[in-house]
CSV table of C-alpha atoms in Angstrom, one decimal:
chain,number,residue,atom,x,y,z
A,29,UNK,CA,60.5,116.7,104.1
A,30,UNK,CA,62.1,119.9,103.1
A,31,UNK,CA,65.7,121.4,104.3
A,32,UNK,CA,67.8,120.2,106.6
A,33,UNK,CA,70.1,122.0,108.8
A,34,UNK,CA,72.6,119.6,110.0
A,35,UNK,CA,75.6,120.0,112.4
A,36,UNK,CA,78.5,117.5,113.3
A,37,UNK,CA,79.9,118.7,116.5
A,38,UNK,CA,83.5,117.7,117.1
A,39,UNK,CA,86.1,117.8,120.0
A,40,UNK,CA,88.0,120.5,117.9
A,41,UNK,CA,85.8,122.0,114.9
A,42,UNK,CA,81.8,122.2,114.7
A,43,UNK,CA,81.1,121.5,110.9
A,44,UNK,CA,77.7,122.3,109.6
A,45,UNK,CA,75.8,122.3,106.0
A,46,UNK,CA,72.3,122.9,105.0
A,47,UNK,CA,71.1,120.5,102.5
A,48,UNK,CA,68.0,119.8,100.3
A,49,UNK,CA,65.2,117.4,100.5
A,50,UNK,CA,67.2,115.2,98.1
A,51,UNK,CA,70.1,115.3,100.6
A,52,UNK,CA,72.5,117.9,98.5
A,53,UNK,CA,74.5,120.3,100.1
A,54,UNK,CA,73.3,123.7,99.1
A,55,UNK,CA,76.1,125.3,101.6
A,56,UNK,CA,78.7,124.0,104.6
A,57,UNK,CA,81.3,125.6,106.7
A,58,UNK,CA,82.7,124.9,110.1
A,59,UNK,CA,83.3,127.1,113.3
A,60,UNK,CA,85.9,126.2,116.5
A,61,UNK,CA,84.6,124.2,119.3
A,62,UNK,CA,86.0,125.8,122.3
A,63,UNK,CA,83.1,124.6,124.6
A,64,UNK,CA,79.6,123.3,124.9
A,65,UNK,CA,77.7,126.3,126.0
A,66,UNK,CA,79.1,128.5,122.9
A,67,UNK,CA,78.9,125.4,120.8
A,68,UNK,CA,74.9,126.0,121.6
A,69,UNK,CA,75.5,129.4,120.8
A,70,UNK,CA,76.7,129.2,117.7
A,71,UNK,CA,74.4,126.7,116.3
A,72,UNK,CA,71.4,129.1,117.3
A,73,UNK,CA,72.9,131.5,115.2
A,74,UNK,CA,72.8,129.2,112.2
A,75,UNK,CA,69.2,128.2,113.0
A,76,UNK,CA,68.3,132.0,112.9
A,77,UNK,CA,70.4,132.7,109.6
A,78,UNK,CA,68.5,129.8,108.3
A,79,UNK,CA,64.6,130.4,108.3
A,80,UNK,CA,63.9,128.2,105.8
A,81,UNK,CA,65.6,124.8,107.5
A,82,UNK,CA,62.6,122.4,108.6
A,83,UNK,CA,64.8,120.6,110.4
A,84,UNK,CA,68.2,120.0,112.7
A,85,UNK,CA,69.7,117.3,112.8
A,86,UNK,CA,72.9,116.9,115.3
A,87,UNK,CA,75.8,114.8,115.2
A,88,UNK,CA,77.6,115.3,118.1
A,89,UNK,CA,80.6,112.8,120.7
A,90,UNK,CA,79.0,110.5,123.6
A,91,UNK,CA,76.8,108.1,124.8
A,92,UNK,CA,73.2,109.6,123.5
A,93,UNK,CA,69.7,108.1,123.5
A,94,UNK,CA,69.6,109.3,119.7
A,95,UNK,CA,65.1,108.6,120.7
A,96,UNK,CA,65.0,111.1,123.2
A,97,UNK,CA,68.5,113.3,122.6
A,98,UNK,CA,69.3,112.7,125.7
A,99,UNK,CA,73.5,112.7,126.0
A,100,UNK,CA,74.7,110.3,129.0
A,101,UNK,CA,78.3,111.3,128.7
A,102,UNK,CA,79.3,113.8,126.0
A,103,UNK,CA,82.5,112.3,125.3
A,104,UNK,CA,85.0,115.0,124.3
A,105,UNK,CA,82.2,117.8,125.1
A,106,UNK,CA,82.0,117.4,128.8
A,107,UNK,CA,79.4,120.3,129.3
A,108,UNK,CA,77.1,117.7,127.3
A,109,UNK,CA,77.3,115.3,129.8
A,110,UNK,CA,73.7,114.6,131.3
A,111,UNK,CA,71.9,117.3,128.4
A,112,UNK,CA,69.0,116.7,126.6
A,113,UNK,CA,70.1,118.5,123.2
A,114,UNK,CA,66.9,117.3,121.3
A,115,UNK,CA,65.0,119.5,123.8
A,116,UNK,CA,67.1,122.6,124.1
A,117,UNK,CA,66.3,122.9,120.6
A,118,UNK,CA,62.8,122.1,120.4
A,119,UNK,CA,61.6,124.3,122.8
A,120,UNK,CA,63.7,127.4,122.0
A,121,UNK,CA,62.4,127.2,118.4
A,122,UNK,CA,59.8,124.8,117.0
A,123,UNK,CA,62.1,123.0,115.2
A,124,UNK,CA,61.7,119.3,114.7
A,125,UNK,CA,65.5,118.4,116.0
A,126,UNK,CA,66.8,114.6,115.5
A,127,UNK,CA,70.4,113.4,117.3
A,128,UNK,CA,72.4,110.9,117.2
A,129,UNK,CA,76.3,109.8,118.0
A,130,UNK,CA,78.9,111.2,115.7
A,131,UNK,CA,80.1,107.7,114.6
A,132,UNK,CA,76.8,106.1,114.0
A,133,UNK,CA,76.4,109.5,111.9
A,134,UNK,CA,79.4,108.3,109.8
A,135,UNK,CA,77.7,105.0,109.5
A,136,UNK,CA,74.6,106.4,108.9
A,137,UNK,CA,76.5,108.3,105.4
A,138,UNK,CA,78.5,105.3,104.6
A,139,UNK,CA,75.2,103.1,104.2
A,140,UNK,CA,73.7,105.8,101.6
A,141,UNK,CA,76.6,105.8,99.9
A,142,UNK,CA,77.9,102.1,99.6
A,143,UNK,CA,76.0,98.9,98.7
A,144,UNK,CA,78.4,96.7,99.7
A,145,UNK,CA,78.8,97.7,103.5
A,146,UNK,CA,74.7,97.1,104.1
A,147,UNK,CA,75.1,93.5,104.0
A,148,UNK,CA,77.4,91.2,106.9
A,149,UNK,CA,79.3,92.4,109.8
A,150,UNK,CA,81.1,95.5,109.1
A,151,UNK,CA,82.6,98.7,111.5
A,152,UNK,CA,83.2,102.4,111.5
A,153,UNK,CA,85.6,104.3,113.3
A,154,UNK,CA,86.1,107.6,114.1
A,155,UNK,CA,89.4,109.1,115.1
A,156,UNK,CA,89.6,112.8,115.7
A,157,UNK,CA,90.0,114.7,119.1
A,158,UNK,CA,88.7,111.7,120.6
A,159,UNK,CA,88.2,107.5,119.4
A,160,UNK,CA,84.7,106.6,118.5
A,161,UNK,CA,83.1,103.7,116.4
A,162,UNK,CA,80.1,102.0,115.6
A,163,UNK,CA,79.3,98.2,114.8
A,164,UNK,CA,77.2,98.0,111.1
A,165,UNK,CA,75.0,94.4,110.4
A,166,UNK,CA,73.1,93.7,108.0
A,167,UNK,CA,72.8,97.0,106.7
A,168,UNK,CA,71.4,98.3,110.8
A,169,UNK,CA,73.1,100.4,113.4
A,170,UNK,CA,73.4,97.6,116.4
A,171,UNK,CA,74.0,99.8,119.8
A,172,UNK,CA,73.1,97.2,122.4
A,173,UNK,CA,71.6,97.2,125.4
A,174,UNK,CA,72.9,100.8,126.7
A,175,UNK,CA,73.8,102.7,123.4
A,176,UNK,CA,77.9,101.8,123.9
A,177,UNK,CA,78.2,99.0,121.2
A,178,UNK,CA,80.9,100.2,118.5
A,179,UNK,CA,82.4,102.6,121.3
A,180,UNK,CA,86.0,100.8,120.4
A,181,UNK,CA,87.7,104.0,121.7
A,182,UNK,CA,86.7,103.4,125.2
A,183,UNK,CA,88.2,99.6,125.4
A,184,UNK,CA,91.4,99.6,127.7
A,185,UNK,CA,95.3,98.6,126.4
A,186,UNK,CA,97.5,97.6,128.0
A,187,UNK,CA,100.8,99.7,127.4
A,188,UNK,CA,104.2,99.7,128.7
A,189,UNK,CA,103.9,101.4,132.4
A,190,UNK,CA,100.1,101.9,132.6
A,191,UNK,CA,96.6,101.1,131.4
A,192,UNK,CA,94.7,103.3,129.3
A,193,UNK,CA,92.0,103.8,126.6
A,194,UNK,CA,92.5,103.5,122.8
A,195,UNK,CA,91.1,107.0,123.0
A,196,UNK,CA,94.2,107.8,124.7
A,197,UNK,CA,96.3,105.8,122.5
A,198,UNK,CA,95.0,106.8,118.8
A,199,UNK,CA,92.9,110.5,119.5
A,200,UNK,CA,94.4,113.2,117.3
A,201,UNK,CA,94.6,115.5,120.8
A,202,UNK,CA,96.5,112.8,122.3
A,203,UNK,CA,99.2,112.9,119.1
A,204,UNK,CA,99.1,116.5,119.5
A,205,UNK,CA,100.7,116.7,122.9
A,206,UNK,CA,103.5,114.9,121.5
A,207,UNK,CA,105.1,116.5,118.3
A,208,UNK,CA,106.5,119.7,117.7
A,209,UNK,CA,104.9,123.0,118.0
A,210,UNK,CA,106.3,123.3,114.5
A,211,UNK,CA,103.6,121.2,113.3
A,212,UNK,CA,100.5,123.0,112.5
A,213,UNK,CA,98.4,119.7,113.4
A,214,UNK,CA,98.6,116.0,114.3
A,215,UNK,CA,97.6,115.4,110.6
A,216,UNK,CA,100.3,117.9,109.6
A,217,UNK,CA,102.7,115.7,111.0
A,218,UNK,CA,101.9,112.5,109.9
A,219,UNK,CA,101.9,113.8,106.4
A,220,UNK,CA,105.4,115.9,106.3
A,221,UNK,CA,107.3,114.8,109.4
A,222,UNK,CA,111.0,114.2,108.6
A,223,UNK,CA,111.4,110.5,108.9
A,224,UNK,CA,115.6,111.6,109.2
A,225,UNK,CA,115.0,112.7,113.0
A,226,UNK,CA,114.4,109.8,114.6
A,227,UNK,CA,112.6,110.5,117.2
A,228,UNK,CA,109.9,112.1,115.1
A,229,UNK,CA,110.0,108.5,113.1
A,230,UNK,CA,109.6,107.1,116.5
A,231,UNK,CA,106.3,109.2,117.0
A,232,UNK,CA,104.9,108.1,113.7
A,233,UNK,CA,105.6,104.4,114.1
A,234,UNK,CA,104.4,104.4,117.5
A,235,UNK,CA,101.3,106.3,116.5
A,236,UNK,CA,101.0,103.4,113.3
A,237,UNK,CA,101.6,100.6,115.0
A,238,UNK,CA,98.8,101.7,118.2
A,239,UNK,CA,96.8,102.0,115.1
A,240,UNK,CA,97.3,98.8,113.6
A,241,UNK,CA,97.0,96.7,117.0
A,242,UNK,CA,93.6,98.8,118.0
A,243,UNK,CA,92.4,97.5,113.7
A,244,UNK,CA,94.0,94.0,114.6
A,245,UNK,CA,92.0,94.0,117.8
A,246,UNK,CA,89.0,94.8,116.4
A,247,UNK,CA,88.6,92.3,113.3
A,248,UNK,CA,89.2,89.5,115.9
A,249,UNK,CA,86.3,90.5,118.1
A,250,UNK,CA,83.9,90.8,115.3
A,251,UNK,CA,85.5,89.9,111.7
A,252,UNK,CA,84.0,92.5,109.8
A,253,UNK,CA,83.9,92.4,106.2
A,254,UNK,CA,84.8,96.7,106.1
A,255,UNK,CA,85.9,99.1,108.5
A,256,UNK,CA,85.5,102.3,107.3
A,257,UNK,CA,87.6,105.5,109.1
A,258,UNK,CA,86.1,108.9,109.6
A,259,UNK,CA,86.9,111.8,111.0
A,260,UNK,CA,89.7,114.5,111.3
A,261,UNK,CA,92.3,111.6,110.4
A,262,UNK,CA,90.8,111.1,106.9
A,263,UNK,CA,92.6,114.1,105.8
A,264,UNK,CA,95.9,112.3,105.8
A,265,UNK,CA,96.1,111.1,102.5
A,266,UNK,CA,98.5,108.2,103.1
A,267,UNK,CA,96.3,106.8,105.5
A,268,UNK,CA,95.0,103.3,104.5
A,269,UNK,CA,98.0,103.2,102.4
A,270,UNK,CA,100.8,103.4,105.7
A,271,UNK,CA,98.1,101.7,107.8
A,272,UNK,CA,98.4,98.4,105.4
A,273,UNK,CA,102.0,98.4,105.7
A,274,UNK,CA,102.1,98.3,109.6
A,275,UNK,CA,99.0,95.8,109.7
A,276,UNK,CA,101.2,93.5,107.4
A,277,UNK,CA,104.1,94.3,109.4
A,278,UNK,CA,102.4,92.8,112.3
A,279,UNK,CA,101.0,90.0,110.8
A,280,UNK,CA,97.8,90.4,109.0
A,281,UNK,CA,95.1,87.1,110.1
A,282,UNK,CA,92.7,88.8,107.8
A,283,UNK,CA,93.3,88.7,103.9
A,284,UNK,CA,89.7,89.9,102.8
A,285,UNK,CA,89.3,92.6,104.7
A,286,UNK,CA,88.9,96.0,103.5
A,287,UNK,CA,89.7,99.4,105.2
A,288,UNK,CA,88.5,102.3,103.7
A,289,UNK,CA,88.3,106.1,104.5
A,290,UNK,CA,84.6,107.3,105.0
A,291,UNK,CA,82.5,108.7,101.6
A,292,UNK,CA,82.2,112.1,103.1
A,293,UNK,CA,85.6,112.2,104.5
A,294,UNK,CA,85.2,114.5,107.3
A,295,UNK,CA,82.2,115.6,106.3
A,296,UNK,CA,80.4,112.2,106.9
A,297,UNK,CA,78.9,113.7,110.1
A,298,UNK,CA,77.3,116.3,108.6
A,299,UNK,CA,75.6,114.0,106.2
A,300,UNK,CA,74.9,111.1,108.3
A,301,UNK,CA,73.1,113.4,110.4
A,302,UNK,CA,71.0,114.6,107.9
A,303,UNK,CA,70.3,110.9,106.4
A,304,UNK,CA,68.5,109.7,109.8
A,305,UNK,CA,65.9,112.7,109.2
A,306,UNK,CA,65.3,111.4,105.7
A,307,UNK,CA,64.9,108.4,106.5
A,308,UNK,CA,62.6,108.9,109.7
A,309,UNK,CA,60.3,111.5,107.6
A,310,UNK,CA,59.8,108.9,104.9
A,311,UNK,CA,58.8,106.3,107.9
A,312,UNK,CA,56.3,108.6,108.8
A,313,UNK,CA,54.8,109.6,104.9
């Protein structure tokens, strides 16, 4: 199979590794996502630097044909929208290029890592710069008809003067735009706010109990047996702990379920993405 180069594009960092046949990491790093076309940019670079990758694999927001690499809609990358990333790739260097969405990627890592989440209904979302998910049965990746099945983020809520998305609702962008420039990120502040000034506590219980509805909402659509959570959010290390104590604040209907942060943390897309060439390389030995 050889080395993988594999990238996880995201609404705010791009992070990247190279890894072995045996799916170590032998490096990783990360680089700012400011938009699509130096996103593209950037990851040439990498290619170049790294002769001896056999192949790239790409994690990366939207509604993608992860067959063709076609991207529909590129979710927080706009300039995405309508780009065939498989192909850019391909033909500007021989490289064997495999894509897929950045949630399923997190899937994709959480079903090397964990026996118990290849067998009933389970789900895993991803909350970053932007709300993604993906549905988990039987050990498979079910998309549906169009590629949109997990895409929880994009389901509407009702709210107290208008309708919007959860994306709107739970994305680490959208927390962003409403704390303190003090804070040095969204994650910043829901780890060292100072629950004394209430209307920071009113932020973070807002923020918690959005969160809690949007996991309440979900478990009664498809009563999964896990939901694992990936992305930027997994580097608040309270997480599942405060999440518990709003979901049984509101009235938890679901005593066996289990919520977990993803294996990789917020790293799971880098691996993920690097899993589905395994996998598809051992198809075809």
């Amino acid at each position: 199979m050889g080395t993988i180069l594999s990238i996880d594009i995201g609404g705010t960092n791009t992070k990247y590794g190279l890894l072995d046949q045996d799916l170590n990491f032998i490096h990783k790093g990360y680089f700012e996502t400011d938009n699509g076309k130096n996103v593209l940019r950037k990851v040439e670079e990498l290619v170049k630097i790294n002769p001896e990758a056999d192949h790239l694999a790409i994690s990366c927001p939207g509604i993608i044909d992860y067959k063709s690499g076609h991207i529909y809609r590129g979710g927080a990358i706009r300039d995405f929208d309508n780009f065939n990333i498989k192909d850019y790739f391909e033909n500007r260097f021989s490289i064997k290029t495999f894509v897929d969405n950045d949630a399923v990627c997190i899937g994709r890592a959480e079903l090397h890592a964990s026996k118990d989440i290849r067998t009933d209904v389970n789900a895993v979302i991803s909350i970053g710069t932007g709300v993604g998910g993906t549905l988990l049965i039987d050990g498979d990746i079910y998309r549906g008809k169009n590629n949109k099945a997990g895409e929880f983020g994009s389901m509407k809520n009702l709210g107290q003067d208008e309708i919007k998305t959860w994306n709107s609702w739970l994305s680490l962008r959208s927390l962003s735009e409403q704390i303190p420039a003090s804070y040095h990120s969204p994650v910043d502040f829901l780890e060292h706010f100072d629950p004394n000034e209430k209307p920071l506590k009113d932020i973070y219980n807002q923020y918690y109990l959005n969160l809690a509805a949007f996991i309440r909402n979900i478990t009664w659509m498809i009563d999964p047996k896990i939901i694992v959570i990936g992305g930027g959010i997994t580097y608040v290390s309270n997480l599942v702990k405060d999440l518990w104590d709003f979901l049984d604040g509101t009235g938890n209907e679901h005593p066996t379920l289990s919520i977990r942060k993803s294996s990789y943390k917020n790293y799971a897309g880098v691996f993920g993405a690097a899993t589905m060439v395994k996998e598809q390389c051992d198809e075809m030995d």
